[in-house]
Coordinates of C-alpha atoms in Angstrom, one line a residue:
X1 CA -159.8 -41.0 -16.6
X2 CA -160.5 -43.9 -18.1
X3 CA -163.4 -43.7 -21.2
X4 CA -163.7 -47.7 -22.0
X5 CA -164.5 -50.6 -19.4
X6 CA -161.3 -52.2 -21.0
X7 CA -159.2 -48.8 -20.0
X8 CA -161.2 -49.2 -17.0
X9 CA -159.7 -52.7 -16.5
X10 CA -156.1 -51.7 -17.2
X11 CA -156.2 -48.6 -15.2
X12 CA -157.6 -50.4 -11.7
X13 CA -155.0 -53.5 -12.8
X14 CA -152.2 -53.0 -9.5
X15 CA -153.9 -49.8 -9.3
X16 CA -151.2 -46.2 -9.3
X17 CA -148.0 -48.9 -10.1
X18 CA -146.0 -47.5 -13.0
X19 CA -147.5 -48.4 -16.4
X20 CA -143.9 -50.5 -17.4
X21 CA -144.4 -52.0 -13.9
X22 CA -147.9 -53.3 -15.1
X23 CA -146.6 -54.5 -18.2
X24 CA -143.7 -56.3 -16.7
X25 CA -145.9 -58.1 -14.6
X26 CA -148.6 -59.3 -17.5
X27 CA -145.3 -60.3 -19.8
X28 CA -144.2 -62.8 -16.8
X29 CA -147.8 -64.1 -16.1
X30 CA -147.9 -64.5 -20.5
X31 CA -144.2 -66.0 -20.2
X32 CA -144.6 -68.6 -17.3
X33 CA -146.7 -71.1 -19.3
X34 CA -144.8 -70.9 -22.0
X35 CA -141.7 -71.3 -20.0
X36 CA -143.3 -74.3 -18.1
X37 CA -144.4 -76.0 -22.0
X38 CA -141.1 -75.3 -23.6
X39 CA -138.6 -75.4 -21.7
X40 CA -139.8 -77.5 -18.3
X41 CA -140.7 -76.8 -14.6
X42 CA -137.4 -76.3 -13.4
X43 CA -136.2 -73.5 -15.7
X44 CA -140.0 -72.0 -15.2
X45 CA -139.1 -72.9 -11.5
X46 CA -135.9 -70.5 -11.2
X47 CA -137.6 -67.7 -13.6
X48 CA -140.4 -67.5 -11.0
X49 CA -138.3 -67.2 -8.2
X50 CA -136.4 -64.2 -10.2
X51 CA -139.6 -62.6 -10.7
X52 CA -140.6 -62.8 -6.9
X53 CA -137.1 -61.5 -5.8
X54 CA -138.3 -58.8 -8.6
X55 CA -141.8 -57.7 -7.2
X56 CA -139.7 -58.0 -3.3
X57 CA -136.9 -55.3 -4.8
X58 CA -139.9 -53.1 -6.3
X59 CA -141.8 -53.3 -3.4
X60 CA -141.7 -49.2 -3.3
X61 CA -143.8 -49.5 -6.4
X62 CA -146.3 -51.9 -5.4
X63 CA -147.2 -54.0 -2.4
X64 CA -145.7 -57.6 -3.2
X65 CA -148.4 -59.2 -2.1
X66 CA -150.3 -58.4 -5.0
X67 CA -147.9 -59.2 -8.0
X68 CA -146.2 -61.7 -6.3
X69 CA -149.7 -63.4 -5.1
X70 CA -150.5 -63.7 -9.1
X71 CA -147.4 -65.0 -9.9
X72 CA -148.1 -68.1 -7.1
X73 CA -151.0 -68.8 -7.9
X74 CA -150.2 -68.8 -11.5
X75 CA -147.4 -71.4 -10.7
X76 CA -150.6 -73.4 -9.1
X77 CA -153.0 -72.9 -11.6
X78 CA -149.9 -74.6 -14.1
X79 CA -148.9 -77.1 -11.7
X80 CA -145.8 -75.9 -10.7
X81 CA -146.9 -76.8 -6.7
X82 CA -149.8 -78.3 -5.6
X83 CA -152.3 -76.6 -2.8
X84 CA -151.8 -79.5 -0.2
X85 CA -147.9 -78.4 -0.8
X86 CA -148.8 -74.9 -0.2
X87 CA -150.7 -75.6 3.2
X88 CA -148.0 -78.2 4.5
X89 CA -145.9 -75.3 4.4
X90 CA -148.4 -72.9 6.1
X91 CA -148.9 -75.8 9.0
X92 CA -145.0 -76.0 9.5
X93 CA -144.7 -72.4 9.7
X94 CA -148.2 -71.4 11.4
X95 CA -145.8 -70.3 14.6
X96 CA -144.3 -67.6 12.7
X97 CA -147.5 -66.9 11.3
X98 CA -149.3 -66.4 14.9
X99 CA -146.3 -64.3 16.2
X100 CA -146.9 -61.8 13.0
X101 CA -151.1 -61.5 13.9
X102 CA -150.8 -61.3 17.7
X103 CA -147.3 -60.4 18.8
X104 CA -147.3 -57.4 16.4
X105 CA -150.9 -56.8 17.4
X106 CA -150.1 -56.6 21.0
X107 CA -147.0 -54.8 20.8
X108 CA -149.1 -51.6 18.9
X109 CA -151.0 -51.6 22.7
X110 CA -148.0 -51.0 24.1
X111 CA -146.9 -47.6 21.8
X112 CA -148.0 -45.4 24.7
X113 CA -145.6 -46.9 26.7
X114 CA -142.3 -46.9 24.2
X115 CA -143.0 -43.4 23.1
X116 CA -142.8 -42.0 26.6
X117 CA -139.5 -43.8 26.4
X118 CA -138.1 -42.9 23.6
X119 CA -139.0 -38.9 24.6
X120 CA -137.3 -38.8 27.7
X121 CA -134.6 -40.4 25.8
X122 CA -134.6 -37.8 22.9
X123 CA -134.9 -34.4 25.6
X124 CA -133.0 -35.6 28.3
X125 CA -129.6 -36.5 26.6
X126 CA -127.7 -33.4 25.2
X127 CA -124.6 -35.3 23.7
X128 CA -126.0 -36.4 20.3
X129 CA -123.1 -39.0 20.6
X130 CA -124.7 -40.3 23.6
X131 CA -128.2 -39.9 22.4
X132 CA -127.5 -41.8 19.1
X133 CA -126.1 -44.8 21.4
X134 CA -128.7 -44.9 23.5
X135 CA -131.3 -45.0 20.6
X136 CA -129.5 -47.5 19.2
X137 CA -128.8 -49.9 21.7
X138 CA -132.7 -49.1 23.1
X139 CA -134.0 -50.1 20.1
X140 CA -131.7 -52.8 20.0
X141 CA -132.7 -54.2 23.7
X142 CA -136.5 -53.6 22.2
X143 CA -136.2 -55.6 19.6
X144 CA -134.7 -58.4 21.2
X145 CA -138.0 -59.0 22.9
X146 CA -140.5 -57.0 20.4
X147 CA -141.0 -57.0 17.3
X148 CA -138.6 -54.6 15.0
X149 CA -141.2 -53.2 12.9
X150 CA -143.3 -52.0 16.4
X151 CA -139.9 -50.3 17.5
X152 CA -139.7 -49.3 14.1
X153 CA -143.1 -47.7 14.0
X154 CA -142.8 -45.7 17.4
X155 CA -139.3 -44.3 16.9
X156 CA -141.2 -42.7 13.5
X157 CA -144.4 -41.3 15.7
X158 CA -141.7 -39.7 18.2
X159 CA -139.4 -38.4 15.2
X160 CA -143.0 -37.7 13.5
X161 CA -144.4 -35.5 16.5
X162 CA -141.1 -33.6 17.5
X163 CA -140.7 -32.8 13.6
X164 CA -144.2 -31.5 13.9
X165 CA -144.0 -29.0 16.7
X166 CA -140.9 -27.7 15.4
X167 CA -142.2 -26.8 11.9
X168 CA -145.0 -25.1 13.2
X169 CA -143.1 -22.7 15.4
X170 CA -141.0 -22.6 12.3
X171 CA -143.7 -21.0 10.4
X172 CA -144.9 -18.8 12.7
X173 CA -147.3 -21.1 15.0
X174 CA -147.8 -22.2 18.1
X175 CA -146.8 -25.9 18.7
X176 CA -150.8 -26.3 20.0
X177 CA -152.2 -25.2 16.3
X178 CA -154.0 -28.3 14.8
X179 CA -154.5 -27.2 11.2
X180 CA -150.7 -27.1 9.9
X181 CA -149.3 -28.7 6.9
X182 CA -145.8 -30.0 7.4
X183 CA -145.2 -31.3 4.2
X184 CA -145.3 -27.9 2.8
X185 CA -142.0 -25.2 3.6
X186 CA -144.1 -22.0 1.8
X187 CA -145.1 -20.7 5.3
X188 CA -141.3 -21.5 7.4
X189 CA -139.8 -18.4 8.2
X190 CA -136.6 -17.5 6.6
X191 CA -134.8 -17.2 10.2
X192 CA -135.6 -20.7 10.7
X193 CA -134.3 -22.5 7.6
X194 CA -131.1 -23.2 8.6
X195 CA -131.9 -24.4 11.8
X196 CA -135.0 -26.6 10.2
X197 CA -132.6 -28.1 7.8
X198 CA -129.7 -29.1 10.6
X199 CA -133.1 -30.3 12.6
X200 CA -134.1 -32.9 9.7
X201 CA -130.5 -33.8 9.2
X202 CA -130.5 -34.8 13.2
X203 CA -133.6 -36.5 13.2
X204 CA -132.4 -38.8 9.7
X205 CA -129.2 -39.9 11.8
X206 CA -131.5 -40.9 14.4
X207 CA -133.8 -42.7 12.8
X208 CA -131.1 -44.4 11.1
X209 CA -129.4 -45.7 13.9
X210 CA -132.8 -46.7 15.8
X211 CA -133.1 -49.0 12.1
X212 CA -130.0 -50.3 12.5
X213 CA -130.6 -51.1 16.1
X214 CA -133.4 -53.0 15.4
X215 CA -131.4 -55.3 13.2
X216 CA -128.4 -55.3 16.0
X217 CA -131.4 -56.8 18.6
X218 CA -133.3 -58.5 16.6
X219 CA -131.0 -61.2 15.1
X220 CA -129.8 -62.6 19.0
X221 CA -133.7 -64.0 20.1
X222 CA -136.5 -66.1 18.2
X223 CA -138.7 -63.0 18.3
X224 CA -136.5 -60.0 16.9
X225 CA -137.6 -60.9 13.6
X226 CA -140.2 -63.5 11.8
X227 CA -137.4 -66.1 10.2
X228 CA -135.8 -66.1 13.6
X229 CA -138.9 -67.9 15.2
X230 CA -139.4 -69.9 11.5
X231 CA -135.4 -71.2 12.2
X232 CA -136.0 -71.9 15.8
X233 CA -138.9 -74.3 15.1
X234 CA -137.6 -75.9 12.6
X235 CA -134.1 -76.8 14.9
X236 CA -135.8 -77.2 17.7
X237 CA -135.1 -73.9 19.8
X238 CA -136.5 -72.3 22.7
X239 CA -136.1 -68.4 23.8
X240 CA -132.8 -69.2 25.7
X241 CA -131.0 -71.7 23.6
X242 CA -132.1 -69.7 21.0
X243 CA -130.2 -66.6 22.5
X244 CA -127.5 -69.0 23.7
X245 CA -126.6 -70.2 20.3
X246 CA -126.5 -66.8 18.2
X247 CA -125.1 -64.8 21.0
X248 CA -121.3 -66.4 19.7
X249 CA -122.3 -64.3 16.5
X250 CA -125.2 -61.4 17.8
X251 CA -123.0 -60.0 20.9
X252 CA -119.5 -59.3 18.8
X253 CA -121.9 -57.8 16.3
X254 CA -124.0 -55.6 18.7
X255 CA -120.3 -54.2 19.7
X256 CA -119.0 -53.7 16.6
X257 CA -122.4 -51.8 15.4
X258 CA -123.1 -49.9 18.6
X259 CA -118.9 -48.4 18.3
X260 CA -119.5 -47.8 14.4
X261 CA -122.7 -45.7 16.1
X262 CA -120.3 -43.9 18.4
X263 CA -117.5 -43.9 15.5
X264 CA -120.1 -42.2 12.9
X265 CA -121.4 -39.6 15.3
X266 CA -117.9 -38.7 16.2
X267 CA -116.6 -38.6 12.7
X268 CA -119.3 -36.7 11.0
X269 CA -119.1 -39.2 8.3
X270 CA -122.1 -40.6 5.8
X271 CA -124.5 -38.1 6.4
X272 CA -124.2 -38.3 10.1
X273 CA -123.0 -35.9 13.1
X274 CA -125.7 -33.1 12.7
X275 CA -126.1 -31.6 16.2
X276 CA -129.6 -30.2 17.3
X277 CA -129.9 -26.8 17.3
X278 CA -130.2 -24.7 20.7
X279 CA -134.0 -23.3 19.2
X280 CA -135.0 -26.4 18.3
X281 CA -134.2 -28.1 22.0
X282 CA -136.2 -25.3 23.7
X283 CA -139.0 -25.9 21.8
X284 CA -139.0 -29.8 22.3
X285 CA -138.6 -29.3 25.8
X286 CA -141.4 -27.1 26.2
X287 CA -143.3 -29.4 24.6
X288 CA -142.3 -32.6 26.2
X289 CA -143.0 -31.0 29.8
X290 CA -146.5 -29.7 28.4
X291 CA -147.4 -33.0 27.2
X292 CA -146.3 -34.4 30.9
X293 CA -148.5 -32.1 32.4
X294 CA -151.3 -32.8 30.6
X295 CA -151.2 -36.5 31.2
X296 CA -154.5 -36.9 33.3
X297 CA -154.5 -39.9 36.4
X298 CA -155.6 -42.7 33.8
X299 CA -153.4 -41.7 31.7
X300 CA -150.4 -42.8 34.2
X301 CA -152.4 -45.8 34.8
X302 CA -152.4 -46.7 31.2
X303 CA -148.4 -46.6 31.6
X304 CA -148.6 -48.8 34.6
X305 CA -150.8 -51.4 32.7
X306 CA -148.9 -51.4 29.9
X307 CA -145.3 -51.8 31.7
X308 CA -146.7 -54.9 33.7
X309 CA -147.9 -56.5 30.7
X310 CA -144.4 -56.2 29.2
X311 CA -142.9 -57.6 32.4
X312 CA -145.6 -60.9 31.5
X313 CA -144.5 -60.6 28.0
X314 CA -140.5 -61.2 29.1
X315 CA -141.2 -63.7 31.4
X316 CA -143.5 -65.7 28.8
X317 CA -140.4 -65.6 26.1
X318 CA -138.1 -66.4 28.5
X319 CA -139.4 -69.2 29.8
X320 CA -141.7 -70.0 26.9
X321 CA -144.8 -70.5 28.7
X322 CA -146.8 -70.8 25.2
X323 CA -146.4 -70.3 21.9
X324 CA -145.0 -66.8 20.9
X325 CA -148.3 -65.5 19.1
X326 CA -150.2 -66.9 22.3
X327 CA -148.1 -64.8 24.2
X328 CA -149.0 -61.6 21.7
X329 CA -153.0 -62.5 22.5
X330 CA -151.8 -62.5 26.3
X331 CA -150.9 -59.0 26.0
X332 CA -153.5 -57.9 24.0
X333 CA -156.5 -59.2 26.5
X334 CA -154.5 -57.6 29.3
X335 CA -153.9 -54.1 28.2
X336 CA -157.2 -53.4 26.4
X337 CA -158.9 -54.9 29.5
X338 CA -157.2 -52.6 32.1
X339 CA -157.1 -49.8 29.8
X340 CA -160.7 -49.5 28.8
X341 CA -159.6 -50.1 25.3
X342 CA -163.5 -51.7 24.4
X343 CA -164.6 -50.9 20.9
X344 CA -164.1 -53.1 17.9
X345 CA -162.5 -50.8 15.3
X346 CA -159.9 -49.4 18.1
X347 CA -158.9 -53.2 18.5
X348 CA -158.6 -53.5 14.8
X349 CA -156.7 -51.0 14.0
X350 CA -153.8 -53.1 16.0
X351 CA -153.8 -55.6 13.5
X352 CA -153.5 -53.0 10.3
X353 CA -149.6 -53.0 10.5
X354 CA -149.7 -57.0 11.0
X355 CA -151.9 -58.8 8.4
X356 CA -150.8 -57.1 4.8
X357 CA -147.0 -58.7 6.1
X358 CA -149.0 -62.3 7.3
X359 CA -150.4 -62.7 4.0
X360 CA -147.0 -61.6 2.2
X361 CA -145.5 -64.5 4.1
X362 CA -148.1 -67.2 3.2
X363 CA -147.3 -65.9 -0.4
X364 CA -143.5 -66.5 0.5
X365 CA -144.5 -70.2 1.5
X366 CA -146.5 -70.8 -1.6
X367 CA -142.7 -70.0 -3.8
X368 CA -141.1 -72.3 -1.2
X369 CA -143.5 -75.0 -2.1
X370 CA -142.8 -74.7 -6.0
X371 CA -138.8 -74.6 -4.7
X372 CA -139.8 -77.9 -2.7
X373 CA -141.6 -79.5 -5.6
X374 CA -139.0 -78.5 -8.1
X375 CA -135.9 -79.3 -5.8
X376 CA -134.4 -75.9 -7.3
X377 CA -131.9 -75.4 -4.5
X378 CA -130.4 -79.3 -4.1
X379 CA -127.7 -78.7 -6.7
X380 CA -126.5 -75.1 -4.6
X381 CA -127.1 -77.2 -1.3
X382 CA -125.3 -80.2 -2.3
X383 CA -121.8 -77.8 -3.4
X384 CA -122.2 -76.2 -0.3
X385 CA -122.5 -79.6 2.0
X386 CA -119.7 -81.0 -0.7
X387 CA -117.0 -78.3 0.7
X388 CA -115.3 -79.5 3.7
X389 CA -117.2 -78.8 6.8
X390 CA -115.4 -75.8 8.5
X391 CA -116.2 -73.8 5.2
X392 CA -120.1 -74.3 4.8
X393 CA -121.1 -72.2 7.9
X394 CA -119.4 -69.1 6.1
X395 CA -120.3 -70.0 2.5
X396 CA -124.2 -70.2 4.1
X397 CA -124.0 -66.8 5.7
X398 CA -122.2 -65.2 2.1
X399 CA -125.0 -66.8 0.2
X400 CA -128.0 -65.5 2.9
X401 CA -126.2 -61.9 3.2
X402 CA -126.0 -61.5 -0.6
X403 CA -129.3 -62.5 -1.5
X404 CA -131.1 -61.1 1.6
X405 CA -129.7 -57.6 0.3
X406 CA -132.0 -57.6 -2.9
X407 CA -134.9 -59.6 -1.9
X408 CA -136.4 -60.0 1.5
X409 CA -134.7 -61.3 4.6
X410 CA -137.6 -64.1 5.4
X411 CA -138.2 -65.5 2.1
X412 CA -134.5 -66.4 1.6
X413 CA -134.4 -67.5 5.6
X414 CA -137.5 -69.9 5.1
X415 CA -135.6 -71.1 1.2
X416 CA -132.8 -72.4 3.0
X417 CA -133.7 -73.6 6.5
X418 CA -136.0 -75.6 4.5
X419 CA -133.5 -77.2 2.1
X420 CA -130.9 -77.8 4.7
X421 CA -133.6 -79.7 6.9
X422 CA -133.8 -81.9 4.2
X423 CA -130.5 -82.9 4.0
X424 CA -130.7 -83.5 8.2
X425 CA -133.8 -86.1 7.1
X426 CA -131.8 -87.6 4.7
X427 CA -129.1 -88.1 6.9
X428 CA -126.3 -85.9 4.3
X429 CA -125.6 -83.8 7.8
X430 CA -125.3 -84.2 11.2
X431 CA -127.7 -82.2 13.9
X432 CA -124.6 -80.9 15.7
X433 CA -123.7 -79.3 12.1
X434 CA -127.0 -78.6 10.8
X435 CA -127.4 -76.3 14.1
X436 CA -124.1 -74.5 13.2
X437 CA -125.7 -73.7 9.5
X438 CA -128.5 -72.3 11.0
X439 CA -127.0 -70.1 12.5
X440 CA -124.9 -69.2 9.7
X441 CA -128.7 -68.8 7.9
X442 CA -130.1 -66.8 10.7
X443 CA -127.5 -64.1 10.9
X444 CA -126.6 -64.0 7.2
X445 CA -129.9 -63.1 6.9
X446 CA -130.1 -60.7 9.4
X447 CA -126.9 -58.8 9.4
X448 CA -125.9 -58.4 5.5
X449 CA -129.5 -57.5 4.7
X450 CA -129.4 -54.0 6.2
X451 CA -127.5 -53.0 3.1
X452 CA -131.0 -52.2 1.7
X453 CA -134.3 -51.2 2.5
X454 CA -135.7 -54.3 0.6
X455 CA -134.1 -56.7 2.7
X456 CA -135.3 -55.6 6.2
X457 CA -139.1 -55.2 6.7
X458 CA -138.7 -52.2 9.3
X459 CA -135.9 -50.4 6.6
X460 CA -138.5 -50.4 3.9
X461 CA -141.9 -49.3 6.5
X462 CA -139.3 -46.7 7.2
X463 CA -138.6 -45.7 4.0
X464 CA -142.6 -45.7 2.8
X465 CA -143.2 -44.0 6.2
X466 CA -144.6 -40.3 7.2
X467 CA -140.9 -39.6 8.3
X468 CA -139.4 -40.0 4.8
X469 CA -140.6 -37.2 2.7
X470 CA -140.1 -35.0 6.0
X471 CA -136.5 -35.2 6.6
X472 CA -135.6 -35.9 3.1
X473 CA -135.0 -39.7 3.8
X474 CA -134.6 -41.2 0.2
X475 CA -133.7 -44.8 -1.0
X476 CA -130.4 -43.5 -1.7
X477 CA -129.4 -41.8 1.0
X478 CA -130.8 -44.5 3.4
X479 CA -128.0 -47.2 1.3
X480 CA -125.2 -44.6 1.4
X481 CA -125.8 -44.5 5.3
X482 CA -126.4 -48.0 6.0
X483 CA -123.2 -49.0 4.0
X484 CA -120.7 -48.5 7.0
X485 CA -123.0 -50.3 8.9
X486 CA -123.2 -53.1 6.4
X487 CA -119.5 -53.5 5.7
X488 CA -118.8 -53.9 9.8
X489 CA -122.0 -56.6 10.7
X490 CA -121.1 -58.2 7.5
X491 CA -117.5 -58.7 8.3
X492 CA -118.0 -59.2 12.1
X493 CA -120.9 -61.7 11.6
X494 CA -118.6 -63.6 9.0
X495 CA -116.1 -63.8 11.5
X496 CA -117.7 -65.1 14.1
X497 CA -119.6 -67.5 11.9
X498 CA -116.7 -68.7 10.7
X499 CA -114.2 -68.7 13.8
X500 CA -116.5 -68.8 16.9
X501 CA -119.0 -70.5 15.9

């Protein structure tokens, strides 16, 4: 504990971040002034956006809102960007911004709904083959039209709950006993080991391919992932030409991932291939029917509510009725109306998951500001646009997929989209080719990134998740298994980019 107020200080300072973490951060809030003095705003201008990627690739040590939020509005304090710059930005992008607080939002209302789903999916299908395509390509359709951190977060609470049940009767309880600790092995039974052990090695190839569907869906609408509906704005997009553009790209890629699904399964290969074992099934069974059984009249009603109000949610996207995050506080109204969902705090709880990542984006558009102000991408934009014109669209998606793979999908997104818009207004491109970049930007961010969990938002909630620590889901193991995946969307969505396109 800390005995000074100045120890105090330093201890609550990014609160349980590593001490070299800390320091790091206070040497590049000390070295940005001096940077900005010595050596001018555009070298202080490239050094920020190094330390942002940083605080984005460390975000397993500490939130980025909160070191990178320092570090812009340290680069406004020293004039780096102005605040009129910064809320420009925000008023460009406020779309993107109202489909992160309501769409997500309105999604979490419809959990009830995609678990029951993703159950039947996981009891009824005995070929793990099978079942890891259909969790895939389910997650896959999901996303497509939800959000990929919602699919995300109710693949976990399924995978969560069926680990659950299983390590109690491991230890010796019933599946109804409340107080059980399942981070702890001291009470599991020696009989049940093995079988535990092939059980978490199942349910991390699982969740694995339910990630990587997410990323499969997400990338072919404006509403699979936040930069898609930032990209579409800016162009010019609605839900269908939207779909109609990237599907030259998405549909080769959602092939080419859901066979490497099927491949992997078959192969045993990177971790995957565990079967589940016969004791394990029986017990899920039993449970799922018990849990059927239980559900009580308004219950099913619930269900009902919450299947019509993604029936309005479809329709709205596809024919784009209003504004996406309109469309989110649609669904919201409707569900917790019919559903009895009336108190306060149970409506705020929606918006938990949503607003830390809302204010991480406005964050994002404060660097993009100081990259506006400083022009710190024209010179990389201008050799791009300088090759000839059949080369940029694949030069654009190398670029996105690289970087996207050690920072975070939507910054770099929003970074280029922007810059290349500026080149349409000063007429250095043509719409007709500044569409074909955008796409090139859209799936180079979307595809490449899964590489890592610090590129895709839903990889690293996974990873930081209940899940993780269960089934032994580390950083490491979540690259090695992602890499076969990686290599075949990269090279596919290159392909495409550069041939079909």
């Amino acid at each position: 504990m800390p005995k000074t107020v100045l120890s105090g200080f330093t201890h609550n300072f990014l609160g349980n971040a590593p001490t070299w973490y800390k320091q790091v951060i206070i040497l590049f809030l000390i070295a940005n002034p001096l940077i900005v003095w010595t050596l001018g705003p555009v070298v202080a201008g490239w050094v920020l956006v190094g330390e942002f990627i940083f605080t984005l690739a460390m975000a397993l040590k500490c939130y980025p809102l909160l070191p990178g939020g320092l570090l812009a509005i340290e680069a406004l304090l020293i004039g780096m960007t102005t605040a009129d710059a910064v809320y420009h930005e925000l008023l460009v992008n406020f779309p993107v911004i109202l489909l992160l607080m309501f769409m997500v939002a309105g999604i979490y209302f419809m959990k009830e709904l995609l678990l029951v789903t993703f159950t039947q999916i996981l009891v009824g299908v005995r070929s793990k083959s099978a079942l890891s395509l259909l969790f895939c390509a389910a997650a896959a359709l999901l996303s497509a039209f939800l959000d990929a951190l919602t699919v995300t977060a109710v693949i976990i609470s399924v995978a969560v709950g069926f680990y659950s049940v299983y390590h109690k009767v491991a230890s010796g309880k019933g599946y109804q006993h409340t107080d059980h600790n399942a981070n702890s092995d001291e009470q599991v039974i020696e009989l049940h080991r093995e079988d535990l052990d092939r059980f978490r090695a199942f349910l991390r190839s699982l969740l694995m391919h339910g990630a990587i569907g997410t990323a499969l869906g997400g990338v072919a609408t404006m509403v699979g992932e936040p930069q898609n509906l930032l990209i579409a704005k800016v162009v010019g997009w609605d839900f269908v030409s939207f779909f109609l553009h990237m599907a030259p790209v998405s549909l080769p890629v959602l092939a080419a991932g859901l066979t490497t699904c099927w491949l992997l399964e078959k192969l045993r290969w990177f971790g995957y291939g565990a079967r589940l074992p016969k004791p394990v099934r029986r017990v899920l069974e039993e449970f799922a029917d018990n849990e059927r059984t239980r559900r009580t009249k308004a219950d099913q009603a619930a269900l009902w509510v919450q299947a019509m109000a993604a029936l309005v949610l479809v329709i709205g996207l596809a024919f784009h009725l209003a504004e996406v995050g309109l469309i989110g506080l649609l669904v919201i109204i409707l569900i917790t109306s019919f559903t009895g969902i009336t108190d306060e705090h149970q409506i705020g709880k929606a918006f938990q998951e949503s607003l830390p990542f809302t204010s991480l984006l406005v964050v994002f558009f404060a660097i993009v500001a100081v990259i506006h102000e400083q022009h710190l991408f024209k010179p990389i934009i201008d050799f791009v646009l300088s090759l000839p014109q059949d080369q940029q669209p694949g030069m654009f998606f190398i670029a996105n997929g690289l970087l996207s793979m050690i920072s975070d999908n939507v910054f770099v997104a929003t970074v280029y989209i922007s810059e290349i818009k500026q080149a349409l207004d000063a007429g250095s491109i043509d719409y007709e080719h500044f569409q074909e970049l955008a796409i090139a930007i859209n799936t180079g961010t979307n595809l490449p990134s899964v590489a890592t969990p610090n590129g895709q938002a839903a990889f690293l909630f996974l990873l930081t998740s209940a899940i993780a620590p269960l089934v032994r889901l580390s950083y490491g193991r979540m690259v090695i298994m992602a890499f076969p995946y990686t290599i075949v969307m990269g090279s596919v969505g290159l392909f495409s980019v550069t041939n079909l396109v």
